[in-house]
Coordinates of C-alpha atoms (C1' of nucleotides) in Angstrom, one line a residue:
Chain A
X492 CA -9.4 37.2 3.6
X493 CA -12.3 37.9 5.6
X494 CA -14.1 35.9 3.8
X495 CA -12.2 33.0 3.9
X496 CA -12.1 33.2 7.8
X497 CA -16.2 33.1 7.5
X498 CA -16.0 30.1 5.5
X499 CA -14.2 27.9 7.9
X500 CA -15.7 29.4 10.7
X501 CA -19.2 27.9 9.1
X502 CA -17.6 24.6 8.1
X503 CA -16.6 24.0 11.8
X504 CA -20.1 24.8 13.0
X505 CA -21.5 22.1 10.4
X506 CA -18.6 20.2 11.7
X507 CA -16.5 17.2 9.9
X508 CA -16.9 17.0 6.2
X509 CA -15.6 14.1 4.4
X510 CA -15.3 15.0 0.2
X511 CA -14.6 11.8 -2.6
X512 CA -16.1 11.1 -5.4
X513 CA -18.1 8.3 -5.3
X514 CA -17.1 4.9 -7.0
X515 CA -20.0 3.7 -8.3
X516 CA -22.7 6.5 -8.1
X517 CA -22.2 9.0 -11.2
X518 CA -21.7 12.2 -10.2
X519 CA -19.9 14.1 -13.4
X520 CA -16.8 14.6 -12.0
X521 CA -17.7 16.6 -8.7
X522 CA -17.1 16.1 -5.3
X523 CA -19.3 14.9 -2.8
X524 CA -20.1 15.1 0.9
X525 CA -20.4 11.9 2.1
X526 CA -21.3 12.8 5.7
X527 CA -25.2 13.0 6.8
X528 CA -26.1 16.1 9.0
X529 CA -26.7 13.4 11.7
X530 CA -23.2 11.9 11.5
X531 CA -21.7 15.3 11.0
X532 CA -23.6 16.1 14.6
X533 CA -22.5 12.9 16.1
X534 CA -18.7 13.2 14.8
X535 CA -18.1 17.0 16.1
X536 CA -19.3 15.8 20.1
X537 CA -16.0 14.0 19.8
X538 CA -14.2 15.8 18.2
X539 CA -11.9 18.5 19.1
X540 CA -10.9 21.4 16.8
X541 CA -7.6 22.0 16.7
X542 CA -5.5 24.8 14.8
X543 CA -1.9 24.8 13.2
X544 CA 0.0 27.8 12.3
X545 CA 1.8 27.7 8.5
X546 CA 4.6 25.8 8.2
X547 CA 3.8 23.6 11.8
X548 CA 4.2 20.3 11.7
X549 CA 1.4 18.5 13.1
X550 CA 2.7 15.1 13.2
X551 CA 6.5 13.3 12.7
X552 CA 6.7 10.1 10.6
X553 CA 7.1 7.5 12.7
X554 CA 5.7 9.0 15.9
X555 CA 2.8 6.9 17.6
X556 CA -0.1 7.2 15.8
X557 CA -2.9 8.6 17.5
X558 CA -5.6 10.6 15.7
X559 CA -7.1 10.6 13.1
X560 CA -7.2 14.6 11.4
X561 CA -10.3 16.3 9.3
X562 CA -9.1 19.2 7.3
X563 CA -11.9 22.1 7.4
X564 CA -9.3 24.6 6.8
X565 CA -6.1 25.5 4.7
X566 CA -3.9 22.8 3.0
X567 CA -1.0 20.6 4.2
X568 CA 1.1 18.7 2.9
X569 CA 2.6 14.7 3.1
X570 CA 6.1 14.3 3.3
X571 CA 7.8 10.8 3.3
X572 CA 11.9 10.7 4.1
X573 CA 13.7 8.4 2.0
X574 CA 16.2 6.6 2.4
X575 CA 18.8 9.1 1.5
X576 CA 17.0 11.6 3.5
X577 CA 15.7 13.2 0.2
X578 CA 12.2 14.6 1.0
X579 CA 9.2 13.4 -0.9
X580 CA 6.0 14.2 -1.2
X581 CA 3.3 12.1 -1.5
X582 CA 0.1 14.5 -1.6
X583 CA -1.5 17.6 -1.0
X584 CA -4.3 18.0 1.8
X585 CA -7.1 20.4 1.6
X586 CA -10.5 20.7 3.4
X587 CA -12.3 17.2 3.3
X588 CA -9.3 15.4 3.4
X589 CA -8.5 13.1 6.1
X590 CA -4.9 12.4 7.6
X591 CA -3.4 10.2 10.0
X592 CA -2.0 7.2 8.1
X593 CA -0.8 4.7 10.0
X594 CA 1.0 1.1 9.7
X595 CA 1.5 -0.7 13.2
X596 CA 1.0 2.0 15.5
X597 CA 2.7 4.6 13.4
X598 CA 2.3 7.2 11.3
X599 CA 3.4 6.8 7.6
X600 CA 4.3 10.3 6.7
X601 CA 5.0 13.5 7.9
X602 CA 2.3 16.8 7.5
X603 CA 3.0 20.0 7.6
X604 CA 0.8 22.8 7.0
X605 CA 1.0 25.0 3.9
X606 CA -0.8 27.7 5.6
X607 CA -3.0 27.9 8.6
X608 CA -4.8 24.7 9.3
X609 CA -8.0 23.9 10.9
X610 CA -8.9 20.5 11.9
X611 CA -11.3 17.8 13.8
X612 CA -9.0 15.9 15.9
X613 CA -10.3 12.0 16.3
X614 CA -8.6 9.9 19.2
X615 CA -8.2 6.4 17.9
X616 CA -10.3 4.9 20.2
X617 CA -13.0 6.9 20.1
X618 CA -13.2 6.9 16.3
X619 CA -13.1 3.2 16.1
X620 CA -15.5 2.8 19.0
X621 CA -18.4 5.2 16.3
X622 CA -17.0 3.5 13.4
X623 CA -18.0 0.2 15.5
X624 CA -21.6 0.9 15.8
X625 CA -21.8 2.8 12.9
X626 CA -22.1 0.5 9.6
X627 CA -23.3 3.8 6.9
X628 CA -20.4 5.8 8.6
X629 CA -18.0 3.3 7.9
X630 CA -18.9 2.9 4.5
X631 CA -18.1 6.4 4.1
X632 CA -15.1 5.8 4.9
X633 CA -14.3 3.4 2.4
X634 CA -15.7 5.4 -0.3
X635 CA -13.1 7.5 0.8
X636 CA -10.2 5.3 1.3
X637 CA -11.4 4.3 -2.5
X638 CA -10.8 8.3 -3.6
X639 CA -7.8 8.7 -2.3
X640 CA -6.4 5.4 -3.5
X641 CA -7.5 6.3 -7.3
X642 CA -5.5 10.1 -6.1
X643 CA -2.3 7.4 -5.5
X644 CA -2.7 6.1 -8.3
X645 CA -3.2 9.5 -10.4
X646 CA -0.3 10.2 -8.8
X647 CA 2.1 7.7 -9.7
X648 CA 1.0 8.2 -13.3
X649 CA 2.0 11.7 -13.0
X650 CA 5.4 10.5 -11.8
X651 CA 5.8 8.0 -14.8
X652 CA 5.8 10.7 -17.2
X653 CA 9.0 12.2 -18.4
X654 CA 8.8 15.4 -19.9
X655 CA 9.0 18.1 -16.9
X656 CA 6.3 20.3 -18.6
X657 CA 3.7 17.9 -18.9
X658 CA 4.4 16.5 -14.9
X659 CA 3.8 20.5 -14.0
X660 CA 0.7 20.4 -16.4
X661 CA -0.5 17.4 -15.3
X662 CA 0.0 18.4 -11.5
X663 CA -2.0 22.1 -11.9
X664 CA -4.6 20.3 -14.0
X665 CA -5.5 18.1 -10.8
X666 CA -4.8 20.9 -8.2
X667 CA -7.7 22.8 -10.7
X668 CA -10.2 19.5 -10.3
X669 CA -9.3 19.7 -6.6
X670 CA -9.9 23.2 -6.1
X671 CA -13.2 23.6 -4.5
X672 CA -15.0 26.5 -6.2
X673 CA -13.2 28.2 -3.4
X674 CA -13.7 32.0 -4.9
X675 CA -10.9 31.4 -7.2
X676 CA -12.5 33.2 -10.8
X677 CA -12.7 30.0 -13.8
X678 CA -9.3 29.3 -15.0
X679 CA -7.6 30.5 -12.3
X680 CA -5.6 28.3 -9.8
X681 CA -3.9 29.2 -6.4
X682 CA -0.9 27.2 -5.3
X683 CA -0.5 27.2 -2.0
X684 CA 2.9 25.3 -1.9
X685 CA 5.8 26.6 -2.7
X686 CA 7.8 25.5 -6.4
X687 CA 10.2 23.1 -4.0
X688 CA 7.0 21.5 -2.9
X689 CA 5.6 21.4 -6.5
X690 CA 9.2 20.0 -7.7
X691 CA 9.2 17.4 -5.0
X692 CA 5.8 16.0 -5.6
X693 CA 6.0 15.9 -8.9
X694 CA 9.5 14.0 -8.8
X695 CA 12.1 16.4 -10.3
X696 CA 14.3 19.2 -8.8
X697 CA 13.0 22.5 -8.7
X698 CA 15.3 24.1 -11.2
X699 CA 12.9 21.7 -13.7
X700 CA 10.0 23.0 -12.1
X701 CA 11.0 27.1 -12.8
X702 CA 12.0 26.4 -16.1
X703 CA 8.6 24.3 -17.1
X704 CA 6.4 27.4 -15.8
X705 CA 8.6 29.5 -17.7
X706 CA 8.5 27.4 -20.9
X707 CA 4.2 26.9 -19.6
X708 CA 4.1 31.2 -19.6
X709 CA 6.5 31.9 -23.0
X710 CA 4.4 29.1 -24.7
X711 CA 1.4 31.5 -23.8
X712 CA 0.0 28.6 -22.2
X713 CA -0.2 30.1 -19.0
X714 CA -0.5 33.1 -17.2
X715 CA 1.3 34.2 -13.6
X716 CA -0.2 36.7 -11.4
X717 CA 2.3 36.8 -8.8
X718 CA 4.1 33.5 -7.2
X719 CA 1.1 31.7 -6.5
X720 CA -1.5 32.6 -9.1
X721 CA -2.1 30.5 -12.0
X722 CA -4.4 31.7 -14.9
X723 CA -5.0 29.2 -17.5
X724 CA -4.6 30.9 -20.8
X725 CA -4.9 28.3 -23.5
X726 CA -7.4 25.7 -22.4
X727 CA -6.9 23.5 -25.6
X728 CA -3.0 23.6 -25.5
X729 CA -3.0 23.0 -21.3
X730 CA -5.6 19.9 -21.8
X731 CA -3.1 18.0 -24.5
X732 CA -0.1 18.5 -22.4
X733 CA -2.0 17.7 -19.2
X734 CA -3.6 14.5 -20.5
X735 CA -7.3 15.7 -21.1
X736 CA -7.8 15.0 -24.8
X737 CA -8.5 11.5 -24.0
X738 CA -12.4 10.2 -25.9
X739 CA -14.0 8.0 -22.7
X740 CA -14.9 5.8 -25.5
X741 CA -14.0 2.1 -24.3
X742 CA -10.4 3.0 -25.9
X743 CA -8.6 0.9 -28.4
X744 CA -8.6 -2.8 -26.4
X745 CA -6.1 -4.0 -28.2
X746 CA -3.1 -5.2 -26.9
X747 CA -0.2 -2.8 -27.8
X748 CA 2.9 -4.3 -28.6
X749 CA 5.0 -2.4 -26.0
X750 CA 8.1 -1.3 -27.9
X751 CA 10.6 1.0 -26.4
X752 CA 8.8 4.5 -26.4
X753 CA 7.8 6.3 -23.9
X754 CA 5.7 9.1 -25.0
Chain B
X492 CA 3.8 -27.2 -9.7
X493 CA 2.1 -30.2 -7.9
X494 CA 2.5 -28.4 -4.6
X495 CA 1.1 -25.1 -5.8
X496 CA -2.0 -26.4 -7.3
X497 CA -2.7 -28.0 -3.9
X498 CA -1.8 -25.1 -2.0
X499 CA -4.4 -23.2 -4.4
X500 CA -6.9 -25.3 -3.9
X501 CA -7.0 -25.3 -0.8
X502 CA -7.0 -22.2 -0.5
X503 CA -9.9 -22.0 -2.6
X504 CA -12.0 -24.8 0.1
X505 CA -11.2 -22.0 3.1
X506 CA -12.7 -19.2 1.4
X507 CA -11.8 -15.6 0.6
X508 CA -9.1 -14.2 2.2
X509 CA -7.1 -10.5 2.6
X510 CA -3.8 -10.3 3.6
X511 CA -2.6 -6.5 4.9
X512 CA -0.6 -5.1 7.4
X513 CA -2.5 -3.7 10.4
X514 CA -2.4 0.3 11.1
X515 CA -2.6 0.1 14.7
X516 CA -1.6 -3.5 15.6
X517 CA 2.1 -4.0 15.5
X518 CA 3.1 -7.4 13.9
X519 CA 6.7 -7.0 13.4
X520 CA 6.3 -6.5 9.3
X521 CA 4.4 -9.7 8.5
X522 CA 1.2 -9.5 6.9
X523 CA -1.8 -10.8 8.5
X524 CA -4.9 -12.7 7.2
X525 CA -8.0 -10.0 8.5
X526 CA -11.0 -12.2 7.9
X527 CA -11.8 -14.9 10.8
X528 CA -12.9 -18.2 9.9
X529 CA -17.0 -17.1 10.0
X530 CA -16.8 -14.6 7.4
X531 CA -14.7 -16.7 4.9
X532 CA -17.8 -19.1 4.9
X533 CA -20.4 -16.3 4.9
X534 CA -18.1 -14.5 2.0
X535 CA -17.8 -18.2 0.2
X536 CA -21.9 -18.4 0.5
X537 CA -22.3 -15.5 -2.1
X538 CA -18.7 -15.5 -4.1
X539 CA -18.4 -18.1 -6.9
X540 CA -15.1 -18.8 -7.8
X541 CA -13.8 -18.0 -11.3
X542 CA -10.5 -18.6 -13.4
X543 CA -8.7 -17.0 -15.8
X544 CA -5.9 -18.3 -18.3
X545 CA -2.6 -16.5 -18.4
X546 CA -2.8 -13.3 -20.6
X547 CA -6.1 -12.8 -20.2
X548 CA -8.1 -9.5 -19.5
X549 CA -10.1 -9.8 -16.5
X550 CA -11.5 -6.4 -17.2
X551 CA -11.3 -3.7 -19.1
X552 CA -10.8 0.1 -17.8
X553 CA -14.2 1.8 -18.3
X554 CA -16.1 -1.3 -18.2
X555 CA -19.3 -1.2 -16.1
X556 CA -18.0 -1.9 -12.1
X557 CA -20.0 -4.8 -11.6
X558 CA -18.2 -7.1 -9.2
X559 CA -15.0 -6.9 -6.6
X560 CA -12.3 -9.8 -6.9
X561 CA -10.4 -11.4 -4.2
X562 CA -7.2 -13.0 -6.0
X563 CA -6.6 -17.0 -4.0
X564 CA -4.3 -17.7 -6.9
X565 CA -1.9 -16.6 -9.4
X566 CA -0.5 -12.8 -10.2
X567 CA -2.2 -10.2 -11.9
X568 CA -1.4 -6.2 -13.3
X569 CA -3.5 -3.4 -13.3
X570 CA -2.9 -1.0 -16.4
X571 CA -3.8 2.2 -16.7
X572 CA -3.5 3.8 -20.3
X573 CA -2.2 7.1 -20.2
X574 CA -4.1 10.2 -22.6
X575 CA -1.4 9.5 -25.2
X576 CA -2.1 5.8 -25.4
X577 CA 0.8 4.5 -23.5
X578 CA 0.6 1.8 -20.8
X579 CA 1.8 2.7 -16.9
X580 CA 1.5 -0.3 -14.7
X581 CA -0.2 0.8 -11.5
X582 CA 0.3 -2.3 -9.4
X583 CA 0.8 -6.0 -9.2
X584 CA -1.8 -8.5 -7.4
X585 CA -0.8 -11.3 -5.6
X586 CA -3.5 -14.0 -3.1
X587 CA -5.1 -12.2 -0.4
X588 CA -5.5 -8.5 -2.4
X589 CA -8.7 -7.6 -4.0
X590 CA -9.3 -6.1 -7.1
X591 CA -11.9 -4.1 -8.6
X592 CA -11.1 -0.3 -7.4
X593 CA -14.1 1.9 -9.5
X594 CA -14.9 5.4 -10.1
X595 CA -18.6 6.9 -11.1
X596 CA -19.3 3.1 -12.1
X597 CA -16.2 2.2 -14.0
X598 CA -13.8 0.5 -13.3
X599 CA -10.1 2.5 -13.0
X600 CA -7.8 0.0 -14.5
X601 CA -7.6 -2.4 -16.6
X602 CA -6.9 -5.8 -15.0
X603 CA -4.4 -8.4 -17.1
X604 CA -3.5 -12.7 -15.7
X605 CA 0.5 -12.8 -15.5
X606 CA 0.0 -16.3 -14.7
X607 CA -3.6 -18.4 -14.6
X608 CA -5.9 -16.9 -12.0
X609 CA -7.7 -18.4 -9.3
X610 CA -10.2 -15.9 -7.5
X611 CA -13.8 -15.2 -5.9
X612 CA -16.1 -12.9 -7.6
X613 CA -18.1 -10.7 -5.3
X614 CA -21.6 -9.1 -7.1
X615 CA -21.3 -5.2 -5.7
X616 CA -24.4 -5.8 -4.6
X617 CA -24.6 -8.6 -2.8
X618 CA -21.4 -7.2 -1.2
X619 CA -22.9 -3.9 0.3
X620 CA -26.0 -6.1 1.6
X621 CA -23.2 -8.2 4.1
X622 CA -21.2 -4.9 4.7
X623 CA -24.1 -3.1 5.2
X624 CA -25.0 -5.3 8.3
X625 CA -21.2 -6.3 9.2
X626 CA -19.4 -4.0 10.9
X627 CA -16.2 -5.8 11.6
X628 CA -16.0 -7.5 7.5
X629 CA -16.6 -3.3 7.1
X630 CA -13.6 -2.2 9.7
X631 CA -11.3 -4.9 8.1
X632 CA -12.2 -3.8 4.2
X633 CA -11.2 -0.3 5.6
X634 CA -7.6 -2.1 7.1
X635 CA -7.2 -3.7 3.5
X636 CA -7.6 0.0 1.6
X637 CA -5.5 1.5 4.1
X638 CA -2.9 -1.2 3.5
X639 CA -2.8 -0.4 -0.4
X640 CA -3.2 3.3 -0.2
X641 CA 0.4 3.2 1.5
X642 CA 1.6 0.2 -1.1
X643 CA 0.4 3.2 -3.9
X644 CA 2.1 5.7 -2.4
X645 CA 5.2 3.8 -1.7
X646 CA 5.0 3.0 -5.7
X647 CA 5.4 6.6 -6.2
X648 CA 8.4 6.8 -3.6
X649 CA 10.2 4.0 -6.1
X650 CA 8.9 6.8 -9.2
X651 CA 10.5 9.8 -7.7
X652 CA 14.0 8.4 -7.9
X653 CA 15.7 8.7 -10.8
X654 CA 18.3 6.1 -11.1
X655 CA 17.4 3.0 -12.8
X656 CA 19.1 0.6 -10.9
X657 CA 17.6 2.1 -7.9
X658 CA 14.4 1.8 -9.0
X659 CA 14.7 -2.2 -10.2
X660 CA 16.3 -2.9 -6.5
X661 CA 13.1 -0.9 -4.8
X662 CA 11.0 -3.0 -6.9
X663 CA 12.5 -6.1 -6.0
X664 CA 12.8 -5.4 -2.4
X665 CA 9.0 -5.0 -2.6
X666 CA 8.5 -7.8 -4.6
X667 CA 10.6 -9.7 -2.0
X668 CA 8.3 -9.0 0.7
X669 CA 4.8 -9.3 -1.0
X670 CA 6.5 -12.7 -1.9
X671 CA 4.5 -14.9 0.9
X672 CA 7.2 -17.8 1.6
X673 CA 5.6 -19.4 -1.8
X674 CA 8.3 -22.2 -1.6
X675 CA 10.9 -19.6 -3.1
X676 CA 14.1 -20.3 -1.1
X677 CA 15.4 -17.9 0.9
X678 CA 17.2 -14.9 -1.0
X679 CA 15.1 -16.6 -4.3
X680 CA 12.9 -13.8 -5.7
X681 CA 10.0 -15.1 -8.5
X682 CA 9.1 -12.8 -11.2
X683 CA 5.4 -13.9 -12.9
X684 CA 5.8 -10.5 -15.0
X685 CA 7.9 -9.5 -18.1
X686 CA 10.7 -7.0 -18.2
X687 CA 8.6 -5.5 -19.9
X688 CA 5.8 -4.9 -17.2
X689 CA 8.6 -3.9 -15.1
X690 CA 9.6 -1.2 -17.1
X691 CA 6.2 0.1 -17.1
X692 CA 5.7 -0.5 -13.1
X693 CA 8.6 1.4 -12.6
X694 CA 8.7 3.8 -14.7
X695 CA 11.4 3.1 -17.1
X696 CA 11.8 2.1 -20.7
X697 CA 12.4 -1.9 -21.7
X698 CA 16.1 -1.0 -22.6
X699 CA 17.2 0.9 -19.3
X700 CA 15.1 -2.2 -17.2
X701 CA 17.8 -4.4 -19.3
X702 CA 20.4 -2.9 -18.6
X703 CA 19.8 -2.1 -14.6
X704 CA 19.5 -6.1 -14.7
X705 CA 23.0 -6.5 -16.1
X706 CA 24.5 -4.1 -13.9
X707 CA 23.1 -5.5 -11.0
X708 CA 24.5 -9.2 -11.7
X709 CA 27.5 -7.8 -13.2
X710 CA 28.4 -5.8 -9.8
X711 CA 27.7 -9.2 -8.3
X712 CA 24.5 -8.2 -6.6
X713 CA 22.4 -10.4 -8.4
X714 CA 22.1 -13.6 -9.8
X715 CA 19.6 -14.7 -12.4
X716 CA 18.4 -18.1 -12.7
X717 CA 16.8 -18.0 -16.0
X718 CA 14.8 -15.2 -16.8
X719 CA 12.4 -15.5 -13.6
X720 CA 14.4 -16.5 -11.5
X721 CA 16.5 -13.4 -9.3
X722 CA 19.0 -14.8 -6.0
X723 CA 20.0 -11.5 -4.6
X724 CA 23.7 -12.4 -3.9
X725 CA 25.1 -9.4 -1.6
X726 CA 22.7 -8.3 0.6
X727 CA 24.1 -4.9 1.8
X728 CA 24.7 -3.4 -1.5
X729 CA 21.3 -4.5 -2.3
X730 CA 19.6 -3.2 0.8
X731 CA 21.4 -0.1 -0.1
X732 CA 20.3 0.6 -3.6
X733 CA 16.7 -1.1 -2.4
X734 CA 17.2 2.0 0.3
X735 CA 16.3 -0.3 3.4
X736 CA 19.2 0.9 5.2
X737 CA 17.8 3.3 7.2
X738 CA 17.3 3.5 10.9
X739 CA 13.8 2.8 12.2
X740 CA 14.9 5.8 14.7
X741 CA 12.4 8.6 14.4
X742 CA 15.3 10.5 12.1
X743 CA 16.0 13.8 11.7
X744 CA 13.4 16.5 12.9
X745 CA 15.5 19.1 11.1
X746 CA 13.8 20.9 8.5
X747 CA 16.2 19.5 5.5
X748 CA 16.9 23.1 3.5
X749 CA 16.1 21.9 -0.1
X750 CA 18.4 22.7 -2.2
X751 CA 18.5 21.4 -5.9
X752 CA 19.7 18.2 -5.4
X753 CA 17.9 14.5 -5.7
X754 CA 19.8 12.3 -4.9
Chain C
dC289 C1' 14.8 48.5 5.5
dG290 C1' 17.9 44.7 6.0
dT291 C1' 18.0 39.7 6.4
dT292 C1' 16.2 35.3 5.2
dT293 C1' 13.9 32.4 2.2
dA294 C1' 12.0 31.4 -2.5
dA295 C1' 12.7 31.4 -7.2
dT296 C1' 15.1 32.2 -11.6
dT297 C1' 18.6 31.5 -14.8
dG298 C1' 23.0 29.7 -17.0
dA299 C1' 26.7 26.3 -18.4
dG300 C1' 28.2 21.6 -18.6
dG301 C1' 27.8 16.7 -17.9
dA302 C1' 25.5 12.3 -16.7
dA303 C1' 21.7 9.5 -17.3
dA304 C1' 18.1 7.6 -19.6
dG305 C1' 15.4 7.8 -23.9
dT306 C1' 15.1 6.6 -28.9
dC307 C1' 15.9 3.9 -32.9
dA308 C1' 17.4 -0.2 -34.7
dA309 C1' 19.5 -4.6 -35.0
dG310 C1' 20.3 -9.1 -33.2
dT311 C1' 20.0 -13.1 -29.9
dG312 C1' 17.7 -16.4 -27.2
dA313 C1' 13.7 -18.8 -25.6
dA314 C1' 9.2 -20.5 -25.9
dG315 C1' 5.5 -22.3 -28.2
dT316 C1' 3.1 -24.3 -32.7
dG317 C1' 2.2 -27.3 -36.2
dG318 C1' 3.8 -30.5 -39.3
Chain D
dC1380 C1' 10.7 -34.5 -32.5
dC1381 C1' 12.2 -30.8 -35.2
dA1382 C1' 11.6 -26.7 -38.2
dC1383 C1' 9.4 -22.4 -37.9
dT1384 C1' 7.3 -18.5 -36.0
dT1385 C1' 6.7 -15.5 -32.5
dC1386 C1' 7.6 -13.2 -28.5
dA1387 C1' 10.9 -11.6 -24.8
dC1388 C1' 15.0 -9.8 -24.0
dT1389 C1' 19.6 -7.9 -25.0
dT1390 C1' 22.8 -4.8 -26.8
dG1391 C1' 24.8 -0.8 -29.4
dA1392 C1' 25.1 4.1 -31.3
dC1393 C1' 23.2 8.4 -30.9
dT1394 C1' 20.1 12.1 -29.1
dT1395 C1' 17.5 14.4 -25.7
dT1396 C1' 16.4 15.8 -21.3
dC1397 C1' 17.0 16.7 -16.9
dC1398 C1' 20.3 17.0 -13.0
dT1399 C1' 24.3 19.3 -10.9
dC1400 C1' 26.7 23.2 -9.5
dA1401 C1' 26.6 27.9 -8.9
dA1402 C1' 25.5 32.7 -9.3
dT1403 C1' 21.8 36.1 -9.1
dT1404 C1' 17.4 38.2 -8.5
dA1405 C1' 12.9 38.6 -6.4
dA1406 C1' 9.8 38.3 -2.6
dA1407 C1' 8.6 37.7 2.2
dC1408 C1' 9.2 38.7 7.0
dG1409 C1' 10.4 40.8 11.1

DNA sequence: CGTTTAATTGAGGAAAGTCAAGTGAAGTGG
DNA sequence: CCACTTCACTTGACTTTCCTCAATTAAACG
């Protein structure tokens, strides 16, 4: 705890951080800042912090957008209403992340924080008055637009599965990638949503989502310590259902007759 | 078919060209062309135009990211094969989107023709030498991935639901709008892509995209004109199912209290 | 400590997936 | 131009999975 309060007091001080992985620069698998000290320094003068307490919501879809958020702090969440007025989520935020999505003046989704949140606020106009005379800083920003798109993407393949244990395996896997080395001990993961969240991001109810951990625990494939403490018990057995056994050998490029099947 | 070659080629004499929707600027739902008239013709200067016959692989997923794509002509897919070797459709490409998205060098997805393919090549280096010293082609690239980051993630809205025939009338709504008034009459949807590809965009096997079909035109909501060819005969039931029904009023701040339920 | 919220678990039914056969359309080569 | 092959799509019978409804337990919070 105190520790963790340490650590995002430091990361303000250094000020916005903006993590991706790069799209063409090879960087085996991890996360990189893309800001320079110097743009870091230039960001923070204008750039408020600004603080949310667990379960705020720090911006209504639909309301004008504004700002533009940095996440140095906690994790959020992106919810976007259907139709029906089911709830969906469309990601998880943690510190690097940017927020603030907007199409024609408004924001695309609601956020709400998962626990307390700490972030650099950027007025519209100020942003786009840096990003202006800023040609590497912009850049950055599409390497990140880039990371979050492939995320989308990730995602959607996540969704297009069917089985209920492999959406759950294949969500903790990426929450695991995503997890900055942030004191958690190796195989160990920490959920900061709740099971609803975790059901409605992964597109089925949450009734699914209690009975895949239990069938994920009985299966010895993992272990819980608590609510919100995931412990990775058989790696081999986690990485078939999650989708990790792949070769990134060229893959068989032949055309597969697409038949029925879906798994 | 005299007409569209025309139109293509003319396209092709005006240079590259991205169609999105603006974040900030409000323009009523239409997309909007982001590059002025100067950059098409610096763009042009270093962007040879290529072609490519229906069917064919434009790229492979994992190949070496060498170039970025901007589609003038035609319709393309982007495939993504899954660990266990089946095929999820991550997008479909229409003039004015780019393609091209890359990760640690490689390319993400695997690009396929649905019809022939009309486009402009951009060498990824030649392409960070003009961004690097334009900062509006820069601001409007970042306009373009914001546009598709909210495409991706409303592609995961259409995943999340679970009812077929839902999920064919989302897709068709979208298709609908992406449509730019191509000649298709009004209420006249075009489909360059199998059931098949549908299936796979949406998340669904071949069968239940068959059948979703003949329920639609069988409750009267549709009508087919050959296999292509979709008139969307009632409106409201459609807009309902396609979940467009919904007031642009900034809904319900209530904390919905989820219970099991999805739909 | 009691109250609210989060999560688990069970029984039954609806929906889509699987397997398999068959129809229609499109393209190919004689 | 027609027979033939192939590919795209449709349809049916059966199985699996998850969703729905509902009751209960466990944890979190004041």
């Amino acid at each position: 705890m105190h520790g963790m309060l340490d650590r995002t007091d430091f990361a303000i001080k250094r000020g916005p951080a903006i993590g991706a992985l790069d799209p063409w620069v090879p960087s085996a698998g991890r996360m990189r800042q893309l800001l320079s000290e110097r743009e870091r320094v230039r960001l923070a003068r204008i750039a408020p912090v600004v603080r949310f307490r667990k379960r705020e919501t720090i911006y209504w879809e639909g309301d004008p957008a504004e700002a533009v958020f940095n996440i140095v702090g906690g994790a959020a969440k992106v919810c976007r209403t259907a139709s029906d007025g089911a709830e969906h989520i469309s990601a998880f935020l943690f510190p690097g992340d940017l927020f603030g999505l907007a199409q024609e003046g408004r924001y695309v989704g609601t956020i709400r924080a998962l626990t307390p949140v700490t972030a650099f606020r950027f007025a519209v106009p100020a942003l786009r008055r840096i990003l202006a005379d800023d040609a590497t800083l912009e850049f950055h920003l599409i390497v990140k637009l880039m990371h979050e798109l492939r995320q989308s993407q990730h995602h959607a393949v996540v969704l297009a599965t069917n089985r209920a244990v492999a959406k759950v395996a294949m969500f903790l896997h990426m929450l695991e990638r995503l997890q900055p080395a942030s004191g958690e001990a190796a195989n160990q993961i920490f959920l900061p949503m709740t099971r609803s969240d975790i059901a409605e991001y992964v597109g089925i109810t949450l009734s699914a989502t209690s009975r895949a951990f239990r069938s994920l625990t009985e299966g010895g494939i993992l272990a819980l310590r608590g609510r919100r403490h995931v412990t990775i018990a058989d790696r081999v057995a986690f990485a078939k259902l999650a989708g990790v056994d792949r070769e990134r050998a060229p893959a068989a490029r032949t055309a597969v007759t697409s038949r029925d099947t879906r798994r």
